[in-house]
Coordinates of C-alpha atoms and ligand atoms in Angstrom, one line a residue:
X1 CA 121.2 117.8 132.2
X2 CA 125.0 117.1 131.6
X3 CA 126.0 115.2 127.9
X4 CA 127.8 112.5 130.4
X5 CA 124.1 112.1 132.9
X6 CA 122.0 109.8 132.3
X7 CA 118.0 110.9 132.8
X8 CA 116.1 108.2 134.4
X9 CA 112.3 108.1 132.9
X10 CA 109.4 106.5 132.9
X11 CA 108.2 107.0 129.2
X12 CA 110.6 108.5 126.4
X13 CA 108.4 109.4 123.5
X14 CA 110.2 110.3 120.7
X15 CA 108.8 112.8 118.3
X16 CA 107.0 116.2 118.2
X17 CA 103.8 115.6 116.1
X18 CA 100.5 115.2 116.6
X19 CA 101.0 111.5 117.6
X20 CA 103.2 112.2 120.3
X21 CA 101.9 115.4 121.7
X22 CA 98.8 113.6 122.3
X23 CA 101.2 110.4 124.3
X24 CA 102.8 113.3 126.6
X25 CA 99.9 114.5 127.3
X26 CA 98.6 111.1 128.6
X27 CA 101.4 110.4 130.0
X28 CA 102.3 113.2 132.2
X29 CA 98.2 113.5 133.3
X30 CA 98.3 109.2 134.5
X31 CA 101.7 110.2 136.3
X32 CA 104.3 108.9 135.0
X33 CA 107.7 111.4 134.9
X34 CA 108.2 111.8 130.6
X35 CA 110.3 113.2 128.8
X36 CA 110.1 114.0 124.4
X37 CA 112.7 113.9 122.3
X38 CA 112.4 115.8 119.2
X39 CA 115.2 115.8 116.3
X40 CA 114.0 119.3 114.6
X41 CA 113.4 122.7 116.2
X42 CA 109.7 122.7 117.5
X43 CA 106.8 120.9 117.2
X44 CA 104.2 120.0 115.1
X45 CA 106.0 116.7 112.9
X46 CA 104.5 116.9 109.5
X47 CA 103.5 120.2 110.2
X48 CA 107.2 121.6 110.9
X49 CA 108.8 120.1 108.3
X50 CA 106.7 120.3 105.3
X51 CA 106.4 124.0 105.1
X52 CA 106.2 124.5 101.4
X53 CA 104.0 126.9 99.4
X54 CA 100.8 125.2 99.2
X55 CA 101.0 122.5 102.1
X56 CA 97.8 121.9 103.6
X57 CA 95.8 119.7 105.5
X58 CA 93.2 117.1 103.2
X59 CA 91.5 116.1 106.5
X60 CA 89.2 118.9 107.6
X61 CA 91.1 121.0 110.1
X62 CA 88.3 120.7 113.0
X63 CA 88.8 117.0 112.1
X64 CA 92.6 116.7 112.4
X65 CA 92.6 118.9 115.4
X66 CA 92.5 117.4 119.0
X67 CA 89.6 116.2 121.2
X68 CA 90.7 115.7 124.5
X69 CA 89.8 119.2 125.4
X70 CA 86.7 120.4 124.9
X71 CA 88.0 123.9 126.2
X72 CA 91.0 123.4 123.5
X73 CA 88.3 122.7 120.7
X74 CA 86.5 125.8 121.9
X75 CA 89.1 128.1 122.0
X76 CA 90.9 127.4 119.2
X77 CA 89.3 128.3 115.6
X78 CA 90.3 127.5 112.4
X79 CA 89.9 130.2 109.5
X80 CA 90.0 127.4 107.2
X81 CA 88.0 124.2 106.3
X82 CA 91.9 122.6 105.0
X83 CA 94.0 125.0 106.9
X84 CA 97.8 125.1 105.8
X85 CA 100.9 124.7 107.3
X86 CA 101.4 128.4 109.4
X87 CA 98.4 127.7 111.0
X88 CA 98.7 124.2 111.1
X89 CA 101.8 124.6 113.4
X90 CA 100.6 127.8 115.5
X91 CA 98.0 125.2 116.7
X92 CA 100.8 122.5 117.6
X93 CA 102.4 125.3 119.8
X94 CA 99.4 126.6 121.3
X95 CA 98.5 123.0 122.5
X96 CA 102.0 122.1 124.0
X97 CA 101.8 125.7 125.3
X98 CA 98.5 125.5 126.5
X99 CA 99.0 121.8 129.1
X100 CA 102.5 123.1 129.8
X101 CA 104.0 120.5 128.0
X102 CA 107.2 122.2 126.1
X103 CA 109.6 121.9 129.2
X104 CA 109.1 117.9 128.9
X105 CA 110.2 118.7 125.1
X106 CA 114.3 118.5 124.4
X107 CA 114.5 119.4 120.9
X108 CA 117.7 119.2 118.6
X109 CA 117.6 115.4 119.7
X110 CA 117.8 112.4 117.3
X111 CA 117.3 109.6 118.5
X112 CA 120.6 107.3 117.6
X113 CA 120.0 104.1 119.3
X114 CA 117.9 102.5 121.6
X115 CA 118.4 99.0 123.5
X116 CA 115.9 96.9 125.5
X117 CA 118.0 95.8 128.6
X118 CA 116.1 92.6 129.6
X119 CA 118.5 92.5 133.6
X120 CA 116.5 96.4 134.3
X121 CA 113.6 95.7 131.7
X122 CA 114.5 99.3 130.5
X123 CA 115.0 101.0 127.2
X124 CA 118.7 102.7 126.9
X125 CA 118.3 105.6 124.4
X126 CA 121.0 107.9 122.9
X127 CA 121.1 110.3 120.8
X128 CA 123.1 112.3 118.2
X129 CA 123.4 115.6 120.5
X130 CA 125.0 113.7 123.6
X131 CA 121.6 112.5 125.5
X132 CA 121.6 109.7 127.1
X133 CA 118.0 108.1 128.9
X134 CA 116.8 105.0 130.5
X135 CA 112.8 104.9 130.0
X136 CA 110.8 102.1 131.4
X137 CA 108.8 102.2 128.4
X138 CA 109.9 103.9 124.8
X139 CA 107.6 105.2 123.0
X140 CA 108.4 106.1 118.8
X141 CA 106.2 108.1 117.5
X142 CA 108.2 109.0 114.6
X143 CA 105.7 109.3 111.9
X144 CA 105.4 107.4 109.0
X145 CA 106.1 110.4 106.5
X146 CA 109.2 111.5 108.0
X147 CA 111.9 110.2 106.2
X148 CA 112.3 112.5 103.1
X149 CA 113.5 110.3 99.9
X150 CA 115.3 112.0 96.8
X151 CA 115.6 109.2 93.3
X152 CA 118.9 108.0 92.4
X153 CA 119.4 110.9 90.1
X154 CA 123.1 111.1 88.9
X155 CA 124.3 114.7 89.8
X156 CA 121.6 115.7 92.2
X157 CA 124.3 116.9 94.5
X158 CA 126.3 119.1 91.9
X159 CA 123.1 122.0 90.9
X160 CA 125.0 124.7 92.0
X161 CA 121.3 126.7 92.5
X162 CA 119.2 126.6 94.9
X163 CA 117.3 123.0 95.9
X164 CA 115.1 122.3 98.6
X165 CA 113.2 118.4 99.3
X166 CA 109.1 119.2 100.3
X167 CA 109.8 117.4 103.6
X168 CA 112.5 119.6 104.9
X169 CA 111.6 123.2 103.4
X170 CA 113.5 126.2 105.4
X171 CA 112.3 128.1 107.9
X172 CA 113.1 131.5 105.9
X173 CA 110.4 132.0 102.5
X174 CA 112.2 131.3 99.5
X175 CA 111.6 134.4 97.2
X176 CA 110.2 132.3 93.7
X177 CA 109.6 136.1 92.0
X178 CA 110.7 135.9 88.7
X179 CA 113.3 132.2 89.1
X180 CA 113.4 129.4 86.7
X181 CA 111.7 126.8 89.0
X182 CA 111.4 122.9 88.6
X183 CA 109.6 120.8 90.1
X184 CA 110.1 116.7 90.1
X185 CA 107.1 114.6 91.4
X186 CA 103.8 115.0 91.3
X187 CA 102.2 113.1 94.0
X188 CA 100.5 114.9 96.9
X189 CA 103.3 117.1 97.8
X190 CA 104.0 118.2 94.2
X191 CA 100.4 119.3 93.0
X192 CA 100.3 121.4 96.0
X193 CA 103.5 123.2 95.1
X194 CA 102.8 124.3 91.3
X195 CA 99.6 126.4 91.9
X196 CA 100.7 128.6 94.6
X197 CA 104.2 129.3 92.8
X198 CA 103.0 129.5 89.4
X199 CA 102.1 132.8 89.2
X200 CA 104.7 134.1 90.9
X201 CA 108.2 132.4 88.7
X202 CA 109.3 132.9 85.5
X203 CA 109.1 129.8 84.1
X204 CA 108.2 126.5 86.0
X205 CA 108.9 123.2 84.6
X206 CA 107.1 120.3 85.7
X207 CA 108.8 116.6 85.9
X208 CA 106.0 114.1 86.1
X209 CA 106.7 110.1 86.3
X210 CA 103.1 109.2 86.5
X211 CA 100.1 111.3 86.9
X212 CA 97.6 110.4 90.3
X213 CA 93.8 111.3 89.8
X214 CA 94.1 115.2 91.3
X215 CA 90.5 116.3 92.6
X216 CA 89.2 119.6 94.2
X217 CA 89.7 119.5 97.4
X218 CA 86.6 122.9 97.7
X219 CA 88.4 124.5 100.5
X220 CA 87.2 128.0 102.0
X221 CA 87.2 130.0 105.0
X222 CA 85.2 129.0 107.7
X223 CA 82.3 131.4 107.9
X224 CA 81.4 133.0 111.7
X225 CA 78.4 131.0 111.6
X226 CA 80.1 127.4 110.4
X227 CA 82.2 128.6 113.7
X228 CA 79.8 128.8 116.0
X229 CA 78.4 125.9 114.4
X230 CA 81.5 123.4 115.4
X231 CA 81.9 124.8 119.1
X232 CA 78.1 124.4 119.2
X233 CA 78.9 120.5 118.2
X234 CA 81.8 119.5 119.8
X235 CA 80.4 116.2 120.8
X236 CA 78.9 115.8 118.2
X237 CA 81.9 116.0 116.0
X238 CA 83.8 113.9 118.8
X239 CA 81.2 111.0 118.6
X240 CA 81.2 110.8 115.2
X241 CA 84.8 111.2 114.1
X242 CA 85.0 108.4 117.1
X243 CA 83.3 106.0 115.3
X244 CA 83.7 106.9 112.1
X245 CA 85.6 103.9 110.0
X246 CA 87.8 106.1 108.8
X247 CA 88.0 109.1 111.2
X248 CA 86.1 111.4 109.4
X249 CA 82.8 114.0 109.4
X250 CA 82.2 112.2 105.6
X251 CA 79.1 110.4 105.5
X252 CA 78.9 106.8 103.5
X253 CA 77.0 106.6 100.4
X254 CA 75.3 103.2 100.8
X255 CA 74.6 103.1 96.8
X256 CA 76.6 101.2 94.7
X257 CA 77.3 102.8 91.1
X258 CA 74.8 100.7 88.9
X259 CA 72.1 101.3 90.7
X260 CA 71.2 104.8 89.4
X261 CA 71.0 105.3 85.8
X262 CA 73.6 106.7 83.8
X263 CA 71.9 110.1 84.1
X264 CA 71.3 109.9 87.7
X265 CA 74.7 108.9 88.1
X266 CA 76.1 112.1 86.7
X267 CA 74.2 114.0 88.8
X268 CA 75.4 111.7 91.5
X269 CA 79.4 112.8 90.7
X270 CA 78.7 116.2 90.2
X271 CA 77.4 116.3 93.9
X272 CA 80.7 114.4 95.0
X273 CA 82.5 117.0 92.3
X274 CA 81.5 119.4 95.4
X275 CA 82.4 117.5 98.5
X276 CA 85.1 118.9 100.7
X277 CA 88.7 116.3 100.3
X278 CA 88.5 112.8 100.9
X279 CA 84.9 113.3 100.8
X280 CA 85.5 112.0 96.8
X281 CA 86.0 108.8 97.9
X282 CA 84.2 107.8 101.5
X283 CA 80.5 109.5 100.0
X284 CA 81.2 108.0 96.7
X285 CA 79.4 105.3 95.4
X286 CA 80.4 102.7 97.7
X287 CA 81.8 100.1 95.5
X288 CA 83.6 102.7 93.4
X289 CA 87.4 101.4 95.2
X290 CA 86.7 97.9 94.9
X291 CA 84.5 97.3 91.8
X292 CA 86.9 97.6 88.8
X293 CA 83.4 99.0 86.8
X294 CA 82.6 101.4 89.1
X295 CA 86.2 102.2 89.7
X296 CA 86.4 102.7 85.9
X297 CA 83.2 104.6 85.8
X298 CA 84.0 106.8 87.6
X299 CA 87.9 107.8 86.7
X300 CA 86.0 108.4 83.1
X301 CA 84.5 111.0 84.7
X302 CA 87.2 112.9 86.2
X303 CA 89.6 112.4 83.4
X304 CA 86.9 114.6 81.7
X305 CA 87.3 117.3 84.2
X306 CA 91.0 117.2 83.6
X307 CA 90.3 117.7 79.9
X308 CA 87.6 120.1 80.8
X309 CA 90.0 122.4 83.0
X310 CA 93.4 122.0 80.9
X311 CA 93.2 123.9 77.2
X312 CA 95.5 122.3 75.6
X313 CA 94.3 117.9 75.2
X314 CA 98.3 117.2 74.6
X315 CA 99.2 118.3 78.0
X316 CA 95.4 116.8 79.4
X317 CA 96.3 113.4 78.3
X318 CA 99.1 113.5 79.7
X319 CA 98.1 114.4 82.8
X320 CA 95.2 111.6 83.1
X321 CA 96.3 108.2 84.9
X322 CA 96.6 105.3 82.6
X323 CA 98.7 102.9 85.2
X324 CA 95.7 103.1 88.1
X325 CA 92.3 103.5 88.2
X326 CA 91.1 106.5 90.8
X327 CA 92.4 106.0 94.8
X328 CA 94.9 102.8 93.0
X329 CA 97.3 105.1 95.0
X330 CA 96.5 107.8 97.7
X331 CA 94.6 110.8 95.7
X332 CA 96.1 114.0 96.6
X333 CA 92.9 116.7 97.0
X334 CA 94.3 120.4 94.9
X335 CA 92.8 123.8 94.8
X336 CA 93.6 124.7 90.6
X337 CA 96.3 122.2 90.1
X338 CA 94.9 121.5 86.6
X339 CA 94.5 125.5 85.5
X340 CA 98.0 126.0 86.3
X341 CA 99.4 123.7 83.3
X342 CA 97.1 126.7 80.9
X343 CA 99.1 129.8 82.2
X344 CA 102.2 130.5 79.3
X345 CA 104.6 129.8 82.0
X346 CA 104.3 126.1 83.0
X347 CA 104.8 123.3 80.9
X348 CA 104.7 119.7 81.4
X349 CA 107.8 117.2 81.1
X350 CA 106.5 113.4 81.2
X351 CA 109.3 111.5 82.6
X352 CA 108.3 108.8 81.1
X353 CA 108.9 109.4 77.7
X354 CA 111.8 111.9 78.5
X355 CA 113.6 110.5 82.1
X356 CA 115.9 112.6 83.2
X357 CA 119.5 111.4 82.6
X358 CA 121.7 113.6 85.3
X359 CA 121.2 116.7 87.3
X360 CA 123.9 119.3 86.4
X361 CA 125.7 122.4 87.7
X362 CA 123.2 124.5 86.3
X363 CA 120.1 122.1 85.6
X364 CA 118.1 119.6 84.0
X365 CA 118.8 116.9 81.4
X366 CA 116.8 114.4 79.7
X367 CA 116.7 112.8 76.7
X368 CA 115.9 116.2 74.9
X369 CA 117.9 118.5 76.2
X370 CA 119.2 120.3 79.3
X371 CA 116.6 123.0 80.6
X372 CA 118.8 125.3 83.1
X373 CA 117.4 126.6 86.5
X374 CA 117.2 129.1 89.7
X375 CA 115.8 126.6 91.8
X376 CA 115.1 122.8 92.0
X377 CA 111.9 121.4 94.3
X378 CA 112.1 117.8 94.6
X379 CA 109.0 116.6 95.4
X380 CA 109.6 113.2 95.4
X381 CA 108.0 111.8 98.7
X382 CA 109.1 109.7 101.7
X383 CA 109.9 106.3 103.0
X384 CA 107.2 105.2 104.4
X385 CA 105.9 103.5 106.9
X386 CA 108.8 102.4 108.0
X387 CA 111.5 104.7 107.6
X388 CA 111.5 106.7 110.2
X389 CA 111.5 103.1 113.2
X390 CA 113.9 101.5 110.8
X391 CA 116.5 104.1 111.3
X392 CA 116.0 104.3 115.1
X393 CA 119.2 102.2 116.0
X394 CA 116.1 99.8 117.9
X395 CA 117.6 96.6 119.4
X396 CA 114.9 94.6 121.2
X397 CA 115.9 90.7 123.1
X398 CA 118.0 88.9 122.0
X399 CA 120.4 91.6 119.9
X400 CA 117.6 91.2 117.4
X401 CA 117.4 95.1 115.4
X402 CA 113.8 96.2 114.2
X403 CA 115.5 96.7 111.5
X404 CA 116.8 93.1 110.7
X405 CA 113.0 92.1 111.9
X406 CA 110.9 94.3 109.8
X407 CA 113.2 93.0 106.6
X408 CA 110.6 91.7 104.7
X409 CA 107.8 94.5 106.0
X410 CA 106.6 95.4 109.2
X411 CA 105.4 92.7 112.0
X412 CA 102.9 94.0 114.0
X413 CA 100.2 94.4 116.7
X414 CA 97.8 96.4 115.9
X415 CA 100.5 98.8 114.1
X416 CA 101.6 99.8 117.8
X417 CA 104.2 96.9 118.7
X418 CA 106.0 94.3 117.7
X419 CA 106.8 91.2 119.6
X420 CA 110.8 91.2 121.0
X421 CA 110.3 94.4 121.5
X422 CA 109.2 95.2 125.1
X423 CA 107.8 98.2 126.2
X424 CA 108.2 99.4 122.6
X425 CA 105.3 101.3 120.9
X426 CA 104.9 103.3 117.9
X427 CA 101.6 104.8 117.8
X428 CA 100.7 106.2 114.4
X429 CA 103.9 103.7 112.8
X430 CA 103.0 100.8 109.9
X431 CA 99.8 98.7 109.9
X432 CA 98.0 102.0 111.8
X433 CA 96.1 104.1 109.8
X434 CA 94.1 104.4 106.5
X435 CA 92.5 107.8 106.8
X436 CA 92.0 111.0 108.9
X437 CA 95.2 110.0 110.9
X438 CA 94.8 111.5 113.8
X439 CA 91.9 109.9 115.2
X440 CA 94.0 106.0 114.7
X441 CA 97.0 107.8 116.1
X442 CA 94.9 108.7 119.0
X443 CA 93.1 105.3 119.5
X444 CA 96.3 104.1 119.5
X445 CA 97.5 105.9 122.1
X446 CA 95.0 105.9 124.4
X447 CA 95.6 101.4 123.9
X448 CA 99.0 102.1 125.1
X449 CA 98.3 104.3 128.3
X450 CA 95.4 101.8 128.8
X451 CA 97.9 98.6 129.1
X452 CA 100.7 101.1 130.5
X453 CA 98.3 101.7 133.4
X454 CA 97.4 98.0 133.8
X455 CA 101.4 97.3 134.3
X456 CA 101.8 99.3 137.0
X457 CA 98.7 98.6 138.4
X458 CA 99.4 95.3 138.8
X459 CA 103.3 95.4 139.1
X460 CA 104.7 94.5 135.9
X461 CA 107.4 95.6 134.5
X462 CA 107.3 94.3 131.0
X463 CA 104.7 94.3 128.0
X464 CA 105.1 92.1 125.4
X465 CA 102.5 91.4 122.8
X466 CA 102.4 87.3 122.1
X467 CA 103.8 86.3 118.6
X468 CA 100.4 85.1 118.1
X469 CA 98.7 88.2 118.1
X470 CA 101.4 89.8 115.9
X471 CA 101.2 87.5 113.5
X472 CA 97.2 87.5 113.7
X473 CA 97.0 91.1 112.5
X474 CA 99.9 91.0 110.1
X475 CA 98.5 87.9 108.4
X476 CA 95.4 90.1 108.6
X477 CA 97.0 93.2 106.8
X478 CA 98.9 91.5 104.1
X479 CA 95.7 89.7 103.0
X480 CA 93.2 92.4 103.1
X481 CA 95.4 94.5 101.3
X482 CA 94.7 92.9 98.2
X483 CA 91.2 92.7 98.9
X484 CA 89.9 94.9 101.0
X485 CA 92.3 98.1 100.0
X486 CA 91.7 100.1 96.6
X487 CA 96.2 100.5 96.8
X488 CA 97.5 99.0 94.2
X489 CA 101.2 97.4 94.2
X490 CA 102.6 100.8 92.5
X491 CA 101.4 103.1 95.4
X492 CA 104.0 103.9 98.3
X493 CA 102.2 102.4 100.3
X494 CA 103.3 99.4 99.3
X495 CA 106.9 100.4 99.8
X496 CA 107.4 100.1 95.9
X497 CA 108.7 103.9 95.5
X498 CA 112.1 103.0 97.3
X499 CA 114.7 100.9 95.6
X500 CA 115.5 97.7 97.1
X501 CA 112.6 98.2 99.8
X502 CA 110.5 95.0 100.7
X503 CA 107.4 95.3 99.1
X504 CA 104.9 94.7 101.7
X505 CA 101.7 97.3 102.8
X506 CA 102.0 99.3 104.8
X507 CA 98.9 100.5 105.8
X508 CA 96.1 99.3 107.9
X509 CA 94.3 97.5 105.4
X510 CA 91.1 95.8 107.5
X511 CA 90.4 99.8 108.9
X512 CA 89.6 101.3 112.1
X513 CA 86.5 99.1 112.7
X514 CA 88.5 95.9 113.1
X515 CA 91.1 97.9 115.0
X516 CA 89.3 99.0 117.9
X517 CA 87.8 95.6 118.1
X518 CA 90.4 93.9 118.5
X519 CA 91.9 96.2 121.4
X520 CA 88.6 96.3 123.2
X521 CA 89.8 92.1 123.1
X522 CA 92.4 92.6 124.7
X523 CA 91.9 95.6 127.2
X524 CA 88.3 92.9 128.2
X525 CA 90.5 89.7 128.9
X526 CA 93.2 91.7 131.2
X527 CA 95.5 92.1 128.2
X528 CA 96.0 88.5 128.2
X529 CA 99.2 87.7 126.8
X530 CA 101.5 90.7 127.4
X531 CA 102.9 90.3 130.5
X532 CA 105.6 87.2 130.3
X533 CA 107.4 87.9 133.4
X534 CA 105.9 86.8 136.6
X535 CA 103.8 88.8 138.3
X536 CA 105.4 91.5 140.7
X537 CA 108.3 90.9 139.1
Ligands
FAD601 C1 102.8 117.0 103.5 C2 101.6 116.5 104.4 C3 100.5 116.7 104.6 C4 99.4 115.5 105.2 N1 98.2 115.7 105.3 C5 97.5 115.1 106.2 C6 96.1 115.4 106.3 O1 95.7 116.2 105.9 N2 95.4 114.2 107.4 C7 95.9 113.1 107.6 O2 95.4 112.6 108.3 N3 97.4 112.7 107.6 C8 98.2 113.7 106.8 N4 99.5 113.3 106.2 C9 100.1 112.5 107.3 C10 100.8 112.6 108.2 O3 101.5 112.7 108.3 C11 100.1 112.2 109.5 O4 99.1 113.3 109.6 C12 100.4 113.1 110.8 O5 101.4 113.8 110.9 C13 101.6 111.7 111.9 O6 101.9 112.5 112.7 P1 102.8 111.8 113.6 O7 103.5 112.3 115.1 O8 102.4 110.3 113.8 O9 104.1 111.6 113.2 P2 105.3 113.2 112.2 O10 104.1 114.3 112.1 O11 105.8 112.5 111.0 O12 105.7 113.6 113.3 C14 106.8 112.8 113.4 C15 108.6 113.8 114.2 O13 109.1 112.7 115.1 C16 110.4 113.1 115.0 N5 111.4 112.2 114.4 C17 111.5 110.8 113.7 N6 112.8 110.5 113.8 C18 113.5 110.5 115.1 C19 114.2 110.3 115.6 N7 115.0 109.2 115.6 N8 114.8 111.3 117.0 C20 113.8 112.2 117.1 N9 113.1 112.4 116.8 C21 112.7 112.2 115.6 C22 110.3 113.7 113.3 O14 111.4 114.9 113.2 C23 108.5 114.6 113.6 O15 109.0 115.2 114.0 C24 100.2 114.4 105.6 C25 101.5 114.1 105.5 C26 102.4 115.0 104.6 C27 104.0 115.0 104.5

């Protein structure tokens, strides 16, 4: 299409991650004209951008991938229980090619404006490359962790060496061999990078603002027997993750911490320690995240594990969180993270004691002096939840921008649509997930596909969630953020990592069962209230 033409489509999907690809598949299967635009040059979303050494799933690979095609599930063989970035990116490329979706995707195209046109009940969308489209439905599958964040450190741009953000990693491999490297940040990405590059670099300095509780991922290759077992279990795995409150296969425990004697509790903790990824939360005592005494008990167990892994006691103490218990922030899962600090070439700088004063041309200056580096890795996270949606340039009914509407935090119905923005959906957005992401965003995409079909079948052109339903979900999410969610206000799930951002809970604090139940209610009511216009309009 030429630059001066406007594409006309039923459904325009923004973002070629796990969420958008599935929405595109559903749209094409249902016979709509569909187009996807993606600012990157390839598919995979998170798994396209985060190419840093050590980037990998902490959801089990086979629970993260799609379940809409048994054939796909059986023919794609994951090599590890928690596959790495390159394999994950290959998987998404395989999917778009297998289902012939690539020709519907336009790359290098960043949406910069999307304006609702009331008269035609369509969205007018503009992108940075001159692309323009008119779409009946706009689906922003733009991701919750897709806008990298840099802290406002003076001099950051002055550094003359190589500098990378983990969420914007280059496609050509970075050569760390023999280099003096700084890693800034010890969140989920930083703790994945450190152990992988530590053996290669000359010196590694890890700048930590606040430690998190990192527990073993317990990754391993999938054996041929396990591979056969997986293929044979498609139906049961699909059913289990389809019904699981968090979208995982991990089994929930029905025991509470103090039901057990101290000896039995220790034995239980040791068993939990050997589980993969999020098993540390889901299969732990059921009161571990919410009863402070239970949480302290498990946190003490993890602290002792850190002390036994790190040889230098002073370093070990610095690595143990003191401002939150386990899961007060999203816990990362690691392979040999703490052990990396036993290497003579790895040093920890505690930024609470010696904050960064400036980045210079040659290195990083803290209160105790300048350290020089060849490479700085910024593992400083993302503008979570609303970052990409607020940058979409979305303007809804009566000229209201999404950014204005969400100035005090997102207002959503089931984390997938909002009042004032007809025919606009954001699966995988804020208030949607709190677990194995693709299962939640898949539920949302199914709901979106269903309501669009319903509108088509009933001659409706505009879908808008009633304000009362948006209020109901948003209020419930905000209330439960403090009662049902383990996350504390210092977690980026409240947006508090971004200076000036309104503090608001950005995840789904109610869990997946409530999400599914409310979807069911809307479907059973024939989407009562969602079609404000007269029938046949
Ligand atoms: C390092 C890392 C590891 C993770 N591991 C897990 C895990 O193991 N399990 C889990 O459940 N979750 C994990 N997550 C969360 C992860 O983001 C989600 O699982 C999932 O990738 C979200 O998919 P998505 O399609 O909704 O968004 P994304 O994968 O973020 O894709 C969104 C896409 O939209 C594009 N986009 C955004 N704005 C625009 C625009 N204006 N114009 C054009 N394109 C745009 C982006 O370029 C991006 O490609 C991880 C996140 C990170 C960063």
